[in-house]
Amino acid sequence: MRSHRIPVAAGRLTTLALAVVLTLAFATGWIAFELSGQSGRAVLLVHAAAGVAIVLLVPWKSLIARRGVRRQHTMLWASVALGIGVVISIVFGLLHSAGRPDVGYLTAMDFHVGAAICVTPFFIWHVVARPVRLRATDASRRSFLKGAAVLGASALGVAALPSANRAPTGSFASAYPVATQWMFDGVPELNAQSWALQVDGRRWTFDEVAAFDDRLTATLDCTGGWYTEQEWGGVRLSRLLESPAGRSSVNVRSATGYSRRFAIEDAGHMLLATRLAGGSLPAGNGFPARLVVPGQRGFAWVKWVVAIETDDAPWWWQPPFPLQ
Ligand SMILES: Nc1nc2c(c(=O)[nH]1)N[C@H]1C(S)=C(S)[C@@H](COP(=O)(O)O)O[C@H]1N2
Ligand SMILES: [Mo]
């Protein structure tokens, strides 16, 4: 077994480096999840580089992990779960970048993100329960050179990875319409006659809303890993809000209960769409009315809208992602 040993100092540094790149991967992944159309390609490149660095560090880490197995650490299963989760996330991340395959009704991206979220508690536990205690001697010229080598190799890895023609969010161009639910939401059966839209104190019928013909060409970029640019027709949100003065945000709610909140200043750039590409809006895409939010990810584009309410809460007063 001696041949598998690696020096303890190298073990500390590998573990520390891995913790840093995992954190970096999580942070940049989160940021990319919120971007839509902004020039954020650098975020994606750093995310990819962090992924390559994780892959590079894994052989060393697995030697250290064997030491942990031999010592029969308590909570070994938690470390194993962390390792498996990271591997799953990396594999699906690579699969996504290689061409966005679907896995059942989920996408490779769903598994990539899902696995990362599942291992987060194990990661935090690992950092707290098995802290890396650096020594002064760890900051040597040798470790510095090793760190630089990992950085350089990660950059080369990113350059060598297949980089299809993708949006800065990592999404692939896709055919549309695809009816996409966030997590567990279903497509409700709504009809234009009985549907009504409540905007603060006022009730609008479908014909009243559909009488507007504001147009907006915007890109819908789903966190599932695809995007599409479409021309939407409907009414600019600001036109429906009668007296937004003094209000800070607007909450847009679906017939299903799904809702998102926006800064009141953005109402002029958002569209409540009743038409898609000059035709009517398919049920799966939000009929009778759905939100179009240029610059925000698909999950903000609330479908089957039934209520729009302005109030004093700040726009960020909501879960960072929808919960249904
Ligand atoms: N009510 C409701 N609106 C929703 C969703 C949902 O699950 N429920 N999914 C969102 C997500 S994640 C995306 S990507 C877009 C998808 O729009 P599409 O079905 O027109 O492709 O709708 C958004 N609006
Ligand atoms: Mo989405």
Coordinates of C-alpha atoms and ligand atoms in Angstrom, one line a residue:
M1 CA 0.0 0.0 0.0
R2 CA 2.9 2.3 0.6
S3 CA 3.3 3.0 -3.1
H4 CA -0.1 4.7 -3.1
R5 CA 0.8 7.2 -0.4
I6 CA 1.2 10.8 -1.3
P7 CA 2.9 13.3 0.9
V8 CA 0.6 14.8 3.5
A9 CA 1.5 18.4 2.5
A10 CA 0.4 17.6 -1.1
G11 CA -2.8 16.1 0.3
R12 CA -3.6 19.3 2.2
L13 CA -3.0 21.5 -0.9
T14 CA -5.0 19.2 -3.2
T15 CA -7.9 19.2 -0.8
L16 CA -7.7 23.0 -0.5
A17 CA -7.5 23.5 -4.2
L18 CA -10.4 21.2 -4.8
A19 CA -12.5 23.1 -2.3
V20 CA -11.6 26.4 -4.0
V21 CA -12.5 25.2 -7.5
L22 CA -15.7 23.5 -6.4
T23 CA -16.8 26.8 -4.8
L24 CA -15.8 28.7 -7.9
A25 CA -17.7 26.2 -10.1
F26 CA -20.8 26.6 -7.9
A27 CA -20.6 30.4 -7.9
T28 CA -20.1 30.8 -11.6
G29 CA -22.8 28.2 -12.3
W30 CA -25.2 30.2 -10.2
I31 CA -24.4 33.4 -12.0
A32 CA -24.7 31.8 -15.4
F33 CA -28.2 30.6 -14.2
E34 CA -29.3 34.2 -13.7
L35 CA -27.8 35.6 -16.9
S36 CA -29.7 36.0 -20.1
G37 CA -28.4 37.9 -23.0
Q38 CA -25.8 39.9 -21.0
S39 CA -22.2 39.7 -22.1
G40 CA -21.1 37.1 -19.6
R41 CA -19.0 34.7 -21.6
A42 CA -16.2 35.0 -19.1
V43 CA -18.4 33.5 -16.4
L44 CA -19.0 30.4 -18.6
L45 CA -15.2 30.1 -19.3
V46 CA -14.3 30.3 -15.7
H47 CA -17.1 27.7 -15.0
A48 CA -15.6 25.3 -17.6
A49 CA -12.1 25.9 -16.3
A50 CA -13.2 25.1 -12.8
G51 CA -14.7 21.9 -14.1
V52 CA -11.5 20.9 -15.9
A53 CA -9.5 21.7 -12.7
I54 CA -11.8 19.4 -10.7
V55 CA -11.1 16.6 -13.2
L56 CA -7.4 17.2 -13.0
L57 CA -7.3 17.1 -9.2
V58 CA -9.5 14.0 -8.8
P59 CA -6.6 11.4 -9.3
W60 CA -4.7 13.0 -6.4
K61 CA -7.7 13.4 -4.3
S62 CA -8.6 9.8 -4.8
L63 CA -5.3 8.8 -3.3
I64 CA -6.0 11.0 -0.3
A65 CA -9.5 9.5 -0.1
R66 CA -8.1 6.0 0.1
R67 CA -6.2 7.1 3.2
G68 CA -9.6 8.1 4.7
V69 CA -11.1 4.8 3.8
R70 CA -8.2 2.9 5.4
R71 CA -8.6 4.9 8.6
Q72 CA -12.3 4.2 8.5
H73 CA -13.4 7.7 9.2
T74 CA -16.8 8.1 10.7
M75 CA -19.4 9.5 8.2
L76 CA -17.4 7.9 5.4
W77 CA -20.7 7.5 3.5
A78 CA -21.1 11.3 3.4
S79 CA -17.7 11.7 1.8
V80 CA -18.5 9.0 -0.7
A81 CA -21.9 10.7 -1.5
L82 CA -20.0 13.9 -2.1
G83 CA -17.5 12.2 -4.5
I84 CA -20.3 10.5 -6.4
G85 CA -22.4 13.6 -6.7
V86 CA -19.4 15.7 -8.0
V87 CA -18.6 13.0 -10.6
I88 CA -22.3 12.9 -11.8
S89 CA -22.4 16.6 -12.1
I90 CA -19.2 16.8 -14.1
V91 CA -20.2 14.0 -16.4
F92 CA -23.5 15.6 -17.2
G93 CA -21.9 19.0 -17.5
L94 CA -19.6 17.5 -20.2
L95 CA -22.5 15.8 -21.9
H96 CA -24.4 19.0 -22.0
S97 CA -21.5 20.9 -23.6
A98 CA -21.0 18.1 -26.1
G99 CA -24.5 18.5 -27.5
R100 CA -27.3 18.8 -24.9
P101 CA -28.7 15.3 -24.9
D102 CA -32.1 14.6 -23.2
V103 CA -32.3 12.0 -20.6
G104 CA -36.0 10.9 -20.3
Y105 CA -38.0 14.1 -19.9
L106 CA -35.0 15.8 -18.2
T107 CA -32.0 17.4 -19.9
A108 CA -28.3 16.7 -19.2
M109 CA -28.3 20.2 -17.7
D110 CA -31.0 19.2 -15.2
F111 CA -28.8 16.4 -13.9
H112 CA -25.7 18.6 -13.9
V113 CA -27.3 21.2 -11.7
G114 CA -29.4 18.8 -9.7
A115 CA -26.4 16.7 -8.6
A116 CA -24.5 19.9 -7.7
I117 CA -27.3 21.1 -5.5
C118 CA -27.7 17.7 -3.9
V119 CA -24.0 17.6 -2.9
T120 CA -23.9 21.1 -1.5
P121 CA -24.8 20.1 2.1
F122 CA -22.2 17.3 2.0
F123 CA -19.6 19.7 0.7
I124 CA -20.3 22.2 3.5
W125 CA -20.2 19.3 6.0
H126 CA -16.8 18.1 4.6
V127 CA -15.2 21.6 4.8
V128 CA -16.4 22.0 8.4
A129 CA -15.7 18.4 9.6
R130 CA -12.4 17.8 7.8
P131 CA -10.8 21.3 7.8
V132 CA -7.5 21.7 5.9
R133 CA -4.9 23.0 8.4
L134 CA -2.3 24.7 6.3
R135 CA 1.3 25.0 7.6
A136 CA 3.7 27.8 6.9
T137 CA 5.8 25.5 4.8
D138 CA 2.9 24.7 2.5
A139 CA 3.4 28.2 0.9
S140 CA 6.5 27.0 -1.0
R141 CA 7.8 27.7 -4.4
R142 CA 7.0 24.1 -5.3
S143 CA 3.3 24.4 -4.4
F144 CA 3.0 27.7 -6.2
L145 CA 4.4 26.1 -9.3
K146 CA 2.0 23.2 -9.0
G147 CA -1.0 25.6 -8.6
A148 CA 0.1 27.5 -11.7
A149 CA 0.4 24.2 -13.6
V150 CA -3.2 23.2 -12.6
L151 CA -4.4 26.7 -13.7
G152 CA -2.6 26.5 -17.0
A153 CA -3.8 23.0 -17.7
S154 CA -7.4 24.0 -16.9
A155 CA -7.1 26.9 -19.4
L156 CA -5.8 24.5 -22.1
G157 CA -8.6 22.1 -21.3
V158 CA -11.2 24.7 -21.9
A159 CA -9.6 25.7 -25.2
A160 CA -9.6 22.0 -26.2
L161 CA -13.2 21.2 -25.1
P162 CA -15.9 21.1 -27.8
S163 CA -17.4 24.6 -27.9
A164 CA -20.4 24.5 -30.1
N165 CA -22.1 27.7 -31.1
R166 CA -23.7 28.5 -27.7
A167 CA -25.1 31.5 -25.9
P168 CA -22.9 32.9 -23.1
T169 CA -25.2 31.1 -20.7
G170 CA -24.1 27.8 -22.2
S171 CA -27.5 27.2 -23.9
F172 CA -28.0 25.8 -27.3
A173 CA -30.2 27.3 -30.0
S174 CA -33.5 25.3 -30.1
A175 CA -36.6 24.8 -32.2
Y176 CA -39.7 26.3 -30.6
P177 CA -42.4 26.0 -29.3
V178 CA -41.3 23.6 -26.5
A179 CA -43.6 23.7 -23.5
T180 CA -41.2 23.7 -20.5
Q181 CA -42.2 23.6 -16.9
W182 CA -39.8 24.7 -14.2
M183 CA -40.0 21.8 -11.8
F184 CA -43.4 20.4 -11.0
D185 CA -45.9 22.8 -12.6
G186 CA -48.5 21.5 -15.0
V187 CA -50.2 23.0 -18.0
P188 CA -53.6 24.3 -16.9
E189 CA -56.6 24.2 -19.3
L190 CA -57.8 27.8 -19.5
N191 CA -60.3 29.3 -22.0
A192 CA -60.3 32.9 -23.2
Q193 CA -64.0 33.4 -22.2
S194 CA -63.8 32.6 -18.5
W195 CA -60.2 33.9 -18.1
A196 CA -59.7 37.3 -16.5
L197 CA -56.7 39.3 -15.5
Q198 CA -56.6 41.1 -12.2
V199 CA -54.2 44.1 -12.2
D200 CA -54.3 45.7 -8.8
G201 CA -57.9 47.0 -8.6
R202 CA -58.9 46.4 -12.2
R203 CA -60.2 43.4 -14.0
W204 CA -59.3 42.8 -17.7
T205 CA -61.0 40.5 -20.1
F206 CA -59.1 38.5 -22.8
D207 CA -60.4 40.7 -25.6
E208 CA -59.4 43.9 -23.8
V209 CA -55.8 42.6 -23.3
A210 CA -55.6 41.1 -26.8
A211 CA -56.7 44.5 -28.3
F212 CA -53.1 45.8 -27.7
D213 CA -50.5 45.2 -30.4
D214 CA -47.1 45.9 -28.8
R215 CA -44.4 43.8 -30.3
L216 CA -41.2 42.6 -28.8
T217 CA -38.5 40.2 -30.2
A218 CA -36.8 38.6 -27.3
T219 CA -34.7 35.5 -26.5
L220 CA -36.2 32.9 -24.1
D221 CA -33.2 31.2 -22.5
C222 CA -34.2 28.2 -20.4
T223 CA -31.9 27.0 -17.6
G224 CA -32.5 23.5 -19.1
G225 CA -29.9 24.5 -21.6
W226 CA -31.7 25.8 -24.7
Y227 CA -32.7 29.2 -26.1
T228 CA -34.9 30.6 -28.9
E229 CA -35.5 34.1 -30.3
Q230 CA -39.2 34.8 -31.1
E231 CA -41.5 37.7 -31.9
W232 CA -44.1 38.2 -29.2
G233 CA -47.2 40.3 -29.4
G234 CA -49.3 41.7 -26.5
V235 CA -49.3 44.6 -24.1
R236 CA -46.3 46.3 -22.4
L237 CA -46.7 45.7 -18.7
S238 CA -46.4 49.4 -17.9
R239 CA -49.5 50.1 -19.8
L240 CA -51.6 47.9 -17.5
L241 CA -50.3 49.5 -14.3
E242 CA -52.4 52.6 -13.7
S243 CA -50.6 54.3 -10.8
P244 CA -47.3 52.6 -10.1
A245 CA -46.0 55.8 -8.5
G246 CA -44.5 55.1 -5.1
R247 CA -44.6 51.3 -5.7
S248 CA -41.3 49.4 -5.8
S249 CA -42.1 46.1 -7.4
V250 CA -44.7 44.1 -9.4
N251 CA -45.6 40.5 -8.7
V252 CA -46.9 38.5 -11.6
R253 CA -48.8 35.3 -10.7
S254 CA -49.9 32.3 -12.7
A255 CA -53.1 30.4 -12.5
T256 CA -51.0 27.6 -11.2
G257 CA -49.7 29.7 -8.3
Y258 CA -46.2 30.1 -9.8
S259 CA -45.1 33.7 -9.4
R260 CA -42.1 36.1 -9.9
R261 CA -41.5 39.6 -8.8
F262 CA -39.9 42.4 -10.8
A263 CA -38.6 46.0 -10.3
I264 CA -41.3 48.4 -11.2
E265 CA -38.9 50.3 -13.5
D266 CA -38.6 47.2 -15.7
A267 CA -42.4 47.1 -16.4
G268 CA -41.8 49.3 -19.5
H269 CA -39.5 46.6 -21.0
M270 CA -41.7 43.6 -20.2
L271 CA -44.5 42.3 -22.3
L272 CA -47.7 40.4 -21.4
A273 CA -47.9 38.4 -24.5
T274 CA -51.1 37.0 -26.1
R275 CA -49.5 36.1 -29.4
L276 CA -46.4 34.3 -30.6
A277 CA -44.9 34.8 -34.0
G278 CA -48.0 36.5 -35.3
G279 CA -50.3 33.6 -34.3
S280 CA -52.1 32.7 -31.2
L281 CA -50.3 31.5 -28.1
P282 CA -50.3 27.7 -27.6
A283 CA -51.6 26.4 -24.3
G284 CA -48.3 24.9 -23.4
N285 CA -46.6 28.3 -23.9
G286 CA -48.9 30.2 -21.6
F287 CA -52.3 30.8 -23.2
P288 CA -54.2 33.1 -22.6
A289 CA -51.3 35.4 -21.5
R290 CA -47.6 34.9 -20.6
L291 CA -44.8 37.2 -19.5
V292 CA -41.9 38.1 -21.8
V293 CA -38.9 39.4 -19.9
P294 CA -35.9 40.4 -22.1
G295 CA -32.7 39.9 -20.2
Q296 CA -34.0 37.4 -17.6
R297 CA -33.9 33.6 -17.7
G298 CA -36.9 31.6 -18.8
F299 CA -38.1 30.9 -15.3
A300 CA -39.0 34.6 -15.0
W301 CA -41.3 34.4 -18.0
V302 CA -44.5 33.5 -16.0
K303 CA -47.1 31.6 -18.1
W304 CA -50.9 31.5 -17.7
V305 CA -50.8 34.9 -15.9
V306 CA -54.0 35.7 -14.0
A307 CA -52.8 38.4 -11.5
I308 CA -50.4 41.4 -11.5
E309 CA -50.0 43.2 -8.3
T310 CA -47.8 46.2 -7.4
D311 CA -46.6 46.8 -3.9
D312 CA -43.7 48.1 -1.7
A313 CA -41.6 45.0 -1.4
P314 CA -38.2 45.1 -3.2
W315 CA -38.0 43.0 -6.3
W316 CA -35.5 40.6 -4.7
W317 CA -38.0 39.8 -1.9
Q318 CA -38.6 36.3 -3.3
P319 CA -36.8 32.9 -3.5
P320 CA -33.9 33.2 -6.0
F321 CA -35.7 30.5 -8.0
P322 CA -39.3 29.5 -8.2
L323 CA -40.3 26.7 -5.8
Q324 CA -42.8 24.8 -7.9
Ligands
LIG1 N1 -46.6 29.2 -14.5 C1 -45.4 28.8 -15.0 N2 -44.7 29.6 -15.8 C2 -43.5 29.2 -16.3 C3 -43.0 27.9 -15.9 C4 -43.7 27.1 -15.1 O1 -43.3 26.0 -14.7 N3 -44.9 27.6 -14.6 N4 -41.7 27.6 -16.4 C5 -40.8 28.7 -16.8 C6 -39.6 28.2 -17.5 S1 -38.5 27.4 -16.5 C7 -39.4 28.5 -18.8 S2 -37.9 28.1 -19.5 C8 -40.4 29.1 -19.6 C9 -40.7 28.1 -20.8 O2 -41.6 28.7 -21.7 P1 -42.2 27.8 -22.9 O3 -43.0 26.7 -22.2 O4 -42.9 28.8 -23.7 O5 -41.0 27.2 -23.6 O6 -41.6 29.3 -18.9 C10 -41.5 29.8 -17.6 N5 -42.8 30.1 -17.1
MO2 MO -36.7 27.0 -17.9

